[in-house]
Short mmCIF file of C-alpha atoms and ligand atoms in Angstrom, two decimals:
data_model
loop_
_atom_site.label_atom_id
_atom_site.label_comp_id
_atom_site.label_asym_id
_atom_site.label_seq_id
_atom_site.Cartn_x
_atom_site.Cartn_y
_atom_site.Cartn_z
CA UNK A 581 13.76 5.21 14.85
CA UNK A 582 12.65 3.02 11.98
CA UNK A 583 14.52 1.07 9.32
CA UNK A 584 12.69 1.58 6.05
CA UNK A 585 14.68 -0.67 3.78
CA UNK A 586 17.93 -2.58 3.47
CA UNK A 587 20.26 -3.48 0.65
CA UNK A 588 22.75 -6.25 1.33
CA UNK A 589 25.60 -7.39 -0.89
CA UNK A 590 27.88 -10.32 -0.02
CA UNK A 591 27.17 -10.31 3.70
CA UNK A 592 27.67 -13.94 4.85
CA UNK A 593 25.34 -16.13 2.73
CA UNK A 594 23.27 -13.12 1.60
CA UNK A 595 24.42 -12.41 -1.95
CA UNK A 596 22.24 -9.57 -3.13
CA UNK A 597 19.08 -8.57 -1.28
CA UNK A 598 16.81 -5.55 -1.36
CA UNK A 599 14.17 -5.58 1.37
CA UNK A 600 11.44 -3.14 2.35
CA UNK A 601 10.43 -3.32 5.98
CA UNK A 602 7.31 -2.99 8.13
CA UNK A 603 6.79 -2.35 11.83
CA UNK A 604 6.86 -6.07 12.53
CA UNK A 605 9.15 -8.21 10.38
CA UNK A 606 9.28 -11.95 10.89
CA UNK A 607 12.00 -14.01 9.24
CA UNK A 608 11.26 -17.68 9.23
CA UNK A 609 12.71 -20.75 7.58
CA UNK A 610 14.78 -23.83 8.24
CA UNK A 611 18.06 -23.79 10.15
CA UNK A 612 21.20 -22.32 8.56
CA UNK A 613 19.38 -20.42 5.81
CA UNK A 614 20.44 -16.86 6.68
CA UNK A 615 17.84 -15.58 9.19
CA UNK A 616 20.40 -14.56 11.81
CA UNK A 617 22.63 -13.18 9.06
CA UNK A 618 19.90 -10.65 8.25
CA UNK A 619 19.71 -9.52 11.90
CA UNK A 620 23.51 -9.37 12.03
CA UNK A 621 23.42 -7.16 8.91
CA UNK A 622 20.90 -4.78 10.52
CA UNK A 623 22.95 -4.70 13.74
CA UNK A 624 26.10 -3.97 11.72
CA UNK A 625 24.40 -1.19 9.76
CA UNK A 626 23.44 0.56 13.00
CA UNK A 627 26.47 -0.13 15.16
CA UNK A 628 29.41 -0.64 12.81
CA UNK A 629 30.12 -4.06 14.28
CA UNK A 630 28.87 -7.62 14.54
CA UNK A 631 27.31 -9.29 17.58
CA UNK A 632 28.84 -12.60 16.49
CA UNK A 633 32.47 -11.99 15.70
CA UNK A 634 35.35 -9.58 16.16
CA UNK A 635 36.99 -10.90 13.03
CA UNK A 636 34.92 -8.91 10.56
CA UNK A 637 36.61 -10.36 7.49
CA UNK A 638 34.83 -13.66 8.15
CA UNK A 639 31.52 -11.91 7.45
CA UNK A 640 32.41 -11.29 3.78
CA UNK A 641 30.69 -13.87 1.63
CA UNK A 642 33.08 -16.72 0.92
CA UNK A 643 34.99 -16.17 -2.32
CA UNK A 644 34.23 -12.41 -2.37
CA UNK A 645 36.38 -9.47 -1.33
CA UNK A 646 33.95 -7.05 0.25
CA UNK A 647 30.49 -6.61 1.68
CA UNK A 648 28.12 -3.66 1.48
CA UNK A 649 25.03 -2.64 3.47
CA UNK A 650 22.74 0.30 2.85
CA UNK A 651 19.59 1.34 4.67
CA UNK A 652 17.17 4.24 4.69
CA UNK A 653 16.33 5.17 8.25
CA UNK A 654 13.68 7.38 9.79
CA UNK A 655 15.63 9.12 12.53
CA UNK A 656 14.55 12.13 14.58
CA UNK A 657 12.02 13.04 11.87
CA UNK A 658 14.59 12.99 9.09
CA UNK A 659 15.59 10.46 6.50
CA UNK A 660 19.14 9.16 6.87
CA UNK A 661 21.01 6.93 4.48
CA UNK A 662 23.37 4.64 6.36
CA UNK A 663 26.03 2.74 4.45
CA UNK A 664 28.70 0.31 5.57
CA UNK A 665 31.32 -1.33 3.42
CA UNK A 666 34.10 -3.67 4.41
CA UNK A 667 36.78 -4.36 1.86
CA UNK A 668 39.68 -6.46 3.14
CA UNK A 669 40.72 -4.63 6.32
CA UNK A 670 39.13 -1.32 5.39
CA UNK A 671 35.78 -0.42 6.92
CA UNK A 672 33.83 2.61 5.77
CA UNK A 673 30.70 3.92 7.36
CA UNK A 674 28.74 6.76 5.83
CA UNK A 675 25.75 8.75 6.97
CA UNK A 676 24.13 10.70 4.14
CA UNK A 677 27.23 10.15 2.01
CA UNK A 678 29.58 11.60 4.65
CA UNK A 679 32.22 9.38 6.22
CA UNK A 680 31.65 8.77 9.91
CA UNK A 681 34.94 8.78 11.80
CA UNK A 682 33.95 7.87 15.35
CA UNK A 683 31.71 4.95 14.60
CA UNK A 684 31.88 3.93 18.23
CA UNK A 685 29.34 6.73 18.78
CA UNK A 686 26.76 4.78 16.77
CA UNK A 687 25.86 2.88 19.94
CA UNK A 688 24.25 6.05 21.27
CA UNK A 689 23.02 7.52 17.97
CA UNK A 690 21.07 4.43 16.92
CA UNK A 691 19.50 2.59 19.86
CA UNK A 692 19.20 -1.11 19.12
CA UNK A 693 18.26 -3.83 21.57
CA UNK A 694 19.35 -7.31 20.67
CA UNK A 695 17.88 -10.50 22.14
CA UNK A 696 20.09 -13.42 21.11
CA UNK A 697 21.46 -16.79 22.09
CA UNK A 698 24.96 -15.35 21.56
CA UNK A 699 24.34 -12.81 24.33
CA UNK A 700 23.13 -15.54 26.69
CA UNK A 701 26.38 -17.40 26.00
CA UNK A 702 28.41 -14.21 26.54
CA UNK A 703 26.62 -13.57 29.79
CA UNK A 704 27.82 -16.94 31.01
CA UNK A 705 31.44 -16.42 29.96
CA UNK A 706 32.90 -13.93 32.42
CA UNK A 707 32.75 -10.53 34.11
CA UNK A 708 34.29 -8.68 31.17
CA UNK A 709 31.50 -9.85 28.84
CA UNK A 710 28.87 -8.94 31.43
CA UNK A 711 30.45 -5.51 31.89
CA UNK A 712 30.47 -5.09 28.11
CA UNK A 713 26.73 -5.79 27.89
CA UNK A 714 25.93 -3.44 30.77
CA UNK A 715 28.18 -0.72 29.32
CA UNK A 716 26.55 -1.13 25.93
CA UNK A 717 23.13 -0.66 27.44
CA UNK A 718 24.07 2.40 29.51
CA UNK A 719 25.84 3.87 26.47
CA UNK A 720 22.58 3.71 24.51
CA UNK A 721 20.99 5.65 27.38
CA UNK A 722 23.64 8.29 27.94
CA UNK A 723 26.23 9.81 25.62
CA UNK A 724 28.02 11.26 28.66
CA UNK A 725 28.50 7.74 30.03
CA UNK A 726 29.63 6.42 26.66
CA UNK A 727 32.27 9.16 26.41
CA UNK A 728 33.40 8.84 30.02
CA UNK A 729 33.87 5.11 29.54
CA UNK A 730 36.20 5.47 26.59
CA UNK A 731 38.21 8.18 28.42
CA UNK A 732 38.34 6.02 31.56
CA UNK A 733 39.81 3.11 29.62
CA UNK A 734 42.44 5.39 28.07
CA UNK A 735 43.43 6.69 31.51
CA UNK A 736 43.43 3.15 32.92
CA UNK A 737 45.74 1.97 30.13
CA UNK A 738 48.21 4.78 30.92
CA UNK A 739 48.00 4.13 34.67
CA UNK A 740 48.64 0.42 34.21
CA UNK A 741 51.60 1.21 31.94
CA UNK A 742 52.97 3.52 34.65
CA UNK A 743 52.57 0.80 37.28
CA UNK A 744 54.31 -1.67 35.00
CA UNK A 745 57.23 0.73 34.58
CA UNK A 746 57.36 1.20 38.39
CA UNK A 747 56.76 4.93 38.07
CA UNK A 748 54.59 7.30 40.12
CA UNK A 749 50.89 6.83 39.27
CA UNK A 750 49.56 9.80 41.22
CA UNK A 751 49.46 11.84 38.00
CA UNK A 752 46.75 9.53 36.66
CA UNK A 753 44.75 9.21 39.84
CA UNK A 754 42.61 12.33 39.62
CA UNK A 755 41.45 11.54 36.04
CA UNK A 756 40.78 7.93 36.95
CA UNK A 757 38.83 8.87 40.08
CA UNK A 758 36.77 11.58 38.33
CA UNK A 759 35.75 9.34 35.42
CA UNK A 760 35.56 6.10 37.41
CA UNK A 761 33.47 7.65 40.19
CA UNK A 762 30.99 8.98 37.66
CA UNK A 763 30.79 5.60 35.84
CA UNK A 764 30.26 3.72 39.10
CA UNK A 765 27.53 6.07 40.20
CA UNK A 766 25.77 5.89 36.85
CA UNK A 767 25.95 2.09 36.85
CA UNK A 768 24.59 2.00 40.37
CA UNK A 769 21.63 4.18 39.35
CA UNK A 770 20.85 2.26 36.16
CA UNK A 771 21.10 -1.06 38.00
CA UNK A 772 18.63 0.24 40.59
CA UNK A 773 16.24 1.08 37.76
CA UNK A 774 16.80 -2.31 36.12
CA UNK A 775 16.09 -3.96 39.50
CA UNK A 776 12.72 -2.20 39.74
CA UNK A 777 11.78 -2.96 36.15
CA UNK A 778 12.86 -6.60 36.41
CA UNK A 779 10.47 -7.00 39.34
CA UNK A 780 7.64 -5.41 37.37
CA UNK A 781 8.31 -7.47 34.23
CA UNK A 782 8.64 -10.75 36.21
CA UNK A 783 5.33 -10.14 37.93
CA UNK A 784 3.64 -9.25 34.71
CA UNK A 785 5.01 -12.29 32.90
CA UNK A 786 4.85 -14.92 35.61
CA UNK A 787 2.71 -13.43 38.35
CA UNK A 788 5.65 -13.54 40.79
CA UNK A 789 9.24 -12.40 41.39
CA UNK A 790 11.59 -14.46 39.29
CA UNK A 791 14.82 -12.58 38.97
CA UNK A 792 17.06 -10.49 41.20
CA UNK A 793 19.86 -8.39 39.76
CA UNK A 794 22.85 -7.07 41.65
CA UNK A 795 25.78 -4.89 40.75
CA UNK A 796 28.95 -6.24 42.37
CA UNK A 797 31.34 -3.35 42.70
CA UNK A 798 34.99 -3.38 43.71
CA UNK A 799 34.35 0.04 45.28
CA UNK A 800 31.72 0.47 48.04
CA UNK A 801 28.66 2.07 46.45
CA UNK A 802 27.73 5.56 47.63
CA UNK A 803 24.51 7.55 47.53
CA UNK A 804 25.97 10.44 45.56
CA UNK A 805 28.59 10.92 42.88
CA UNK A 806 30.86 12.76 45.37
CA UNK A 807 30.64 9.85 47.80
CA UNK A 808 31.47 7.43 44.97
CA UNK A 809 34.52 9.51 44.04
CA UNK A 810 35.67 9.53 47.67
CA UNK A 811 35.17 5.79 48.05
CA UNK A 812 37.12 5.15 44.87
CA UNK A 813 39.95 7.37 46.08
CA UNK A 814 40.03 5.57 49.45
CA UNK A 815 40.11 2.15 47.76
CA UNK A 816 42.97 3.20 45.50
CA UNK A 817 44.91 4.37 48.57
CA UNK A 818 44.22 1.09 50.34
CA UNK A 819 45.44 -0.89 47.35
CA UNK A 820 48.53 1.26 46.70
CA UNK A 821 51.11 -1.27 47.89
CA UNK A 822 49.38 -4.27 46.40
CA UNK A 823 49.11 -2.46 43.05
CA UNK A 824 52.84 -1.69 43.13
CA UNK A 825 53.49 -5.37 43.62
CA UNK A 826 50.98 -6.66 41.06
CA UNK A 827 51.60 -3.80 38.61
CA UNK A 828 48.04 -3.13 37.54
CA UNK A 829 44.96 -1.23 38.78
CA UNK A 830 43.06 -3.45 41.20
CA UNK A 831 39.86 -1.51 41.79
CA UNK A 832 37.42 0.48 39.68
CA UNK A 833 34.63 0.04 37.16
CA UNK A 834 36.86 -2.27 35.07
CA UNK A 835 36.81 -4.86 37.89
CA UNK A 836 33.06 -4.99 38.53
CA UNK A 837 30.43 -7.57 37.73
CA UNK A 838 26.71 -8.11 37.40
CA UNK A 839 24.95 -11.07 38.93
CA UNK A 840 21.48 -12.39 38.09
CA UNK A 841 19.77 -14.68 40.60
CA UNK A 842 16.68 -16.79 40.23
CA UNK A 843 14.18 -16.49 43.07
CA UNK A 844 12.30 -19.74 43.66
CA UNK A 845 10.44 -20.95 46.76
CA UNK A 846 12.27 -18.34 48.88
CA UNK A 847 15.64 -19.60 47.66
CA UNK A 848 17.92 -17.50 45.46
CA UNK A 849 20.53 -19.01 43.19
CA UNK A 850 22.97 -17.77 40.57
CA UNK A 851 21.25 -18.01 37.21
CA UNK A 852 24.52 -18.47 35.38
CA UNK A 853 25.74 -21.39 37.52
CA UNK A 854 22.56 -23.17 38.56
CA UNK A 855 19.81 -22.05 36.22
CA UNK A 856 18.25 -24.56 33.81
CA UNK A 857 18.39 -23.75 30.09
CA UNK A 858 14.76 -22.57 30.26
CA UNK A 859 15.41 -20.40 33.33
CA UNK A 860 18.42 -18.84 31.61
CA UNK A 861 16.35 -17.89 28.58
CA UNK A 862 13.49 -16.55 30.65
CA UNK A 863 15.85 -14.65 32.98
CA UNK A 864 17.64 -13.15 30.01
CA UNK A 865 14.38 -12.12 28.31
CA UNK A 866 13.16 -10.44 31.53
CA UNK A 867 16.50 -8.62 31.93
CA UNK A 868 16.24 -7.39 28.33
CA UNK A 869 12.56 -6.39 28.56
CA UNK A 870 13.44 -4.27 31.59
CA UNK A 871 16.05 -2.52 29.43
CA UNK A 872 13.56 -1.96 26.59
CA UNK A 873 11.24 -0.18 29.04
CA UNK A 874 13.98 1.93 30.57
CA UNK A 875 15.28 2.97 27.17
CA UNK A 876 11.87 3.94 25.87
CA UNK A 877 11.11 5.94 29.02
CA UNK A 878 14.41 7.80 28.90
CA UNK A 879 15.04 8.46 25.21
CA UNK A 880 12.91 10.13 22.60
CA UNK A 881 14.39 7.93 19.89
CA UNK A 882 12.53 4.62 19.95
CA UNK A 883 14.85 1.61 19.91
CA UNK A 884 14.63 -1.09 17.24
CA UNK A 885 14.38 -4.63 18.60
CA UNK A 886 16.28 -7.54 17.04
CA UNK A 887 15.04 -10.84 18.43
CA UNK A 888 16.97 -13.87 17.27
CA UNK A 889 15.30 -17.20 17.73
CA UNK A 890 14.27 -16.75 21.37
CA UNK A 891 10.59 -16.02 21.14
CA UNK A 892 9.62 -19.49 19.98
CA UNK A 893 11.10 -21.04 23.13
CA UNK A 894 8.40 -19.55 25.34
CA UNK A 895 4.99 -21.11 25.85
CA UNK A 896 2.14 -19.27 24.13
CA UNK A 897 0.89 -17.49 27.25
CA UNK A 898 4.37 -16.02 27.86
CA UNK A 899 4.82 -15.26 24.16
CA UNK A 900 1.63 -13.18 24.25
CA UNK A 901 2.72 -11.34 27.41
CA UNK A 902 6.18 -10.62 26.02
CA UNK A 903 4.49 -9.43 22.84
CA UNK A 904 2.52 -6.85 24.84
CA UNK A 905 5.82 -5.37 26.03
CA UNK A 906 7.44 -5.15 22.60
CA UNK A 907 4.66 -4.68 20.07
CA UNK A 908 4.99 -0.89 19.88
CA UNK A 909 8.53 -1.00 18.57
CA UNK A 910 9.87 -1.84 15.15
CA UNK A 911 10.73 -5.51 15.46
CA UNK A 912 12.88 -7.91 13.47
CA UNK A 913 12.28 -11.41 14.72
CA UNK A 914 13.66 -14.75 13.53
CA UNK A 915 12.03 -18.10 14.11
CA UNK A 916 12.42 -21.53 12.52
CA UNK A 917 8.65 -22.11 12.72
CA UNK A 918 5.71 -19.77 12.22
CA UNK A 919 4.18 -18.39 15.39
CA UNK A 920 0.43 -18.87 15.18
CA UNK A 921 -0.76 -15.66 16.84
CA UNK A 922 1.65 -13.55 14.76
CA UNK A 923 0.46 -15.06 11.50
CA UNK A 924 -1.09 -11.81 10.20
CA UNK A 925 2.18 -9.88 10.34
CA UNK A 926 4.52 -9.76 7.32
CA UNK A 927 6.59 -12.94 7.05
CA UNK A 928 9.83 -13.23 5.09
CA UNK A 929 10.74 -16.77 4.12
CA UNK A 930 14.54 -17.17 4.21
CA UNK A 931 15.95 -19.98 2.10
CA UNK A 932 19.58 -20.40 1.20
CA UNK A 933 20.28 -16.67 1.52
CA UNK A 934 17.28 -15.66 -0.60
CA UNK A 935 14.25 -13.93 0.89
CA UNK A 936 10.62 -14.08 -0.24
CA UNK A 937 7.96 -11.85 1.35
CA UNK A 938 4.74 -13.47 2.53
CA UNK A 939 5.52 -16.84 0.97
N1 ATP B 202 31.11 -15.61 5.23
C1 ATP B 202 30.15 -16.44 4.84
N2 ATP B 202 29.92 -16.66 3.51
C2 ATP B 202 28.92 -17.47 3.09
N3 ATP B 202 28.12 -18.15 3.92
C3 ATP B 202 28.30 -17.97 5.24
C4 ATP B 202 29.31 -17.11 5.77
N4 ATP B 202 29.24 -17.14 7.12
C5 ATP B 202 28.23 -17.99 7.43
N5 ATP B 202 27.67 -18.47 6.30
C6 ATP B 202 26.52 -19.41 6.18
O1 ATP B 202 25.41 -18.84 6.84
C7 ATP B 202 24.67 -19.94 7.37
C8 ATP B 202 24.10 -19.57 8.71
O2 ATP B 202 23.15 -18.63 8.55
P1 ATP B 202 22.35 -18.13 9.83
O3 ATP B 202 23.20 -18.17 11.04
O4 ATP B 202 21.74 -16.85 9.44
O5 ATP B 202 21.27 -19.29 9.93
P2 ATP B 202 19.80 -19.24 10.51
O6 ATP B 202 18.86 -19.25 9.36
O7 ATP B 202 19.67 -18.16 11.51
O8 ATP B 202 19.76 -20.66 11.18
P3 ATP B 202 19.34 -21.17 12.65
O9 ATP B 202 17.86 -21.29 12.60
O10 ATP B 202 20.03 -22.48 12.69
O11 ATP B 202 19.87 -20.19 13.64
C9 ATP B 202 25.62 -21.08 7.61
O12 ATP B 202 25.05 -22.25 7.12
C10 ATP B 202 26.84 -20.72 6.84
O13 ATP B 202 27.02 -21.68 5.84
#
């Protein structure tokens, strides 16, 4: 997949921009000029949402009533025109002039991998944010997973409502177990793959193991989907009385978590709680690079990488090694200062919402 160009109207501080893109696109400039806003615009064009806010109205340029994004995209050997407009509360997304109804499906259609400070912050916040990030990644890998997840949450909502009303939940159990067992098994498999890749990437980048990832499941993990389903069923039975008392579903994929640990001098510690700022960034970059590799090995459609202000934090040796892992993708990278060894790639100077190529 490749973004050929982008038109932006009234998106945050970007008033009216028309940009043509390359394989590597570097946005540089002082703080608060609109670099991240451009990445947010690209992310929005491809996913129908922002990575910074749920309140989409705040994205509309102050004093205006709507924003508009349009991009030509090379996608599965065809040219697609993607358009997004937000006017007041009304959001419209079009692909080749046709309204897209289920824009949640964009996560699978258009694989995007974001590296951002916002995600590092979200990773620190709580299990639901970490589950969201894992779900987002697996949804870009598998449409089946993406669909099962949304059906699981619908079934969970109904089951919790039934528990709240002190009615019999057994009607919802088979759906919950079927979908939940599949989701758990898929997560277990993807996390195993991430584990392997994280080891490879750490060794490549640092010459040693740096990060360990673990999936913490509320249901004992099994070696097959059937076993997972059985385990989930058993756990639900075990929790039956407690659930009646607490009035919500106590086990399942909606209760799980992901933990990242730093490995140092044979000691392992929770990156989120004990990691230094530098370790957190490095750990996060390794975790993301592992995902880039998995995605490109498993999907024909090449992901686009959006890298917001993280590259410059690495020393040059690590920058060069990270570059080796990402250089074959279309990249949109922001940085407040120019990066010496990338100086020959196209640079867009961003100043007060205006953009000048190769300034
Ligand atoms: N809805 C909006 N309308 C107009 N301007 C906005 C809106 N939302 C945010 N901004 C402006 O966008 C600017 C931030 O832009 P952005 O986050 O892209 O900065 P940046 O160039 O990435 O900076 P940094 O290097 O500090 O991350 C803020 O200064 C803010 O004034």
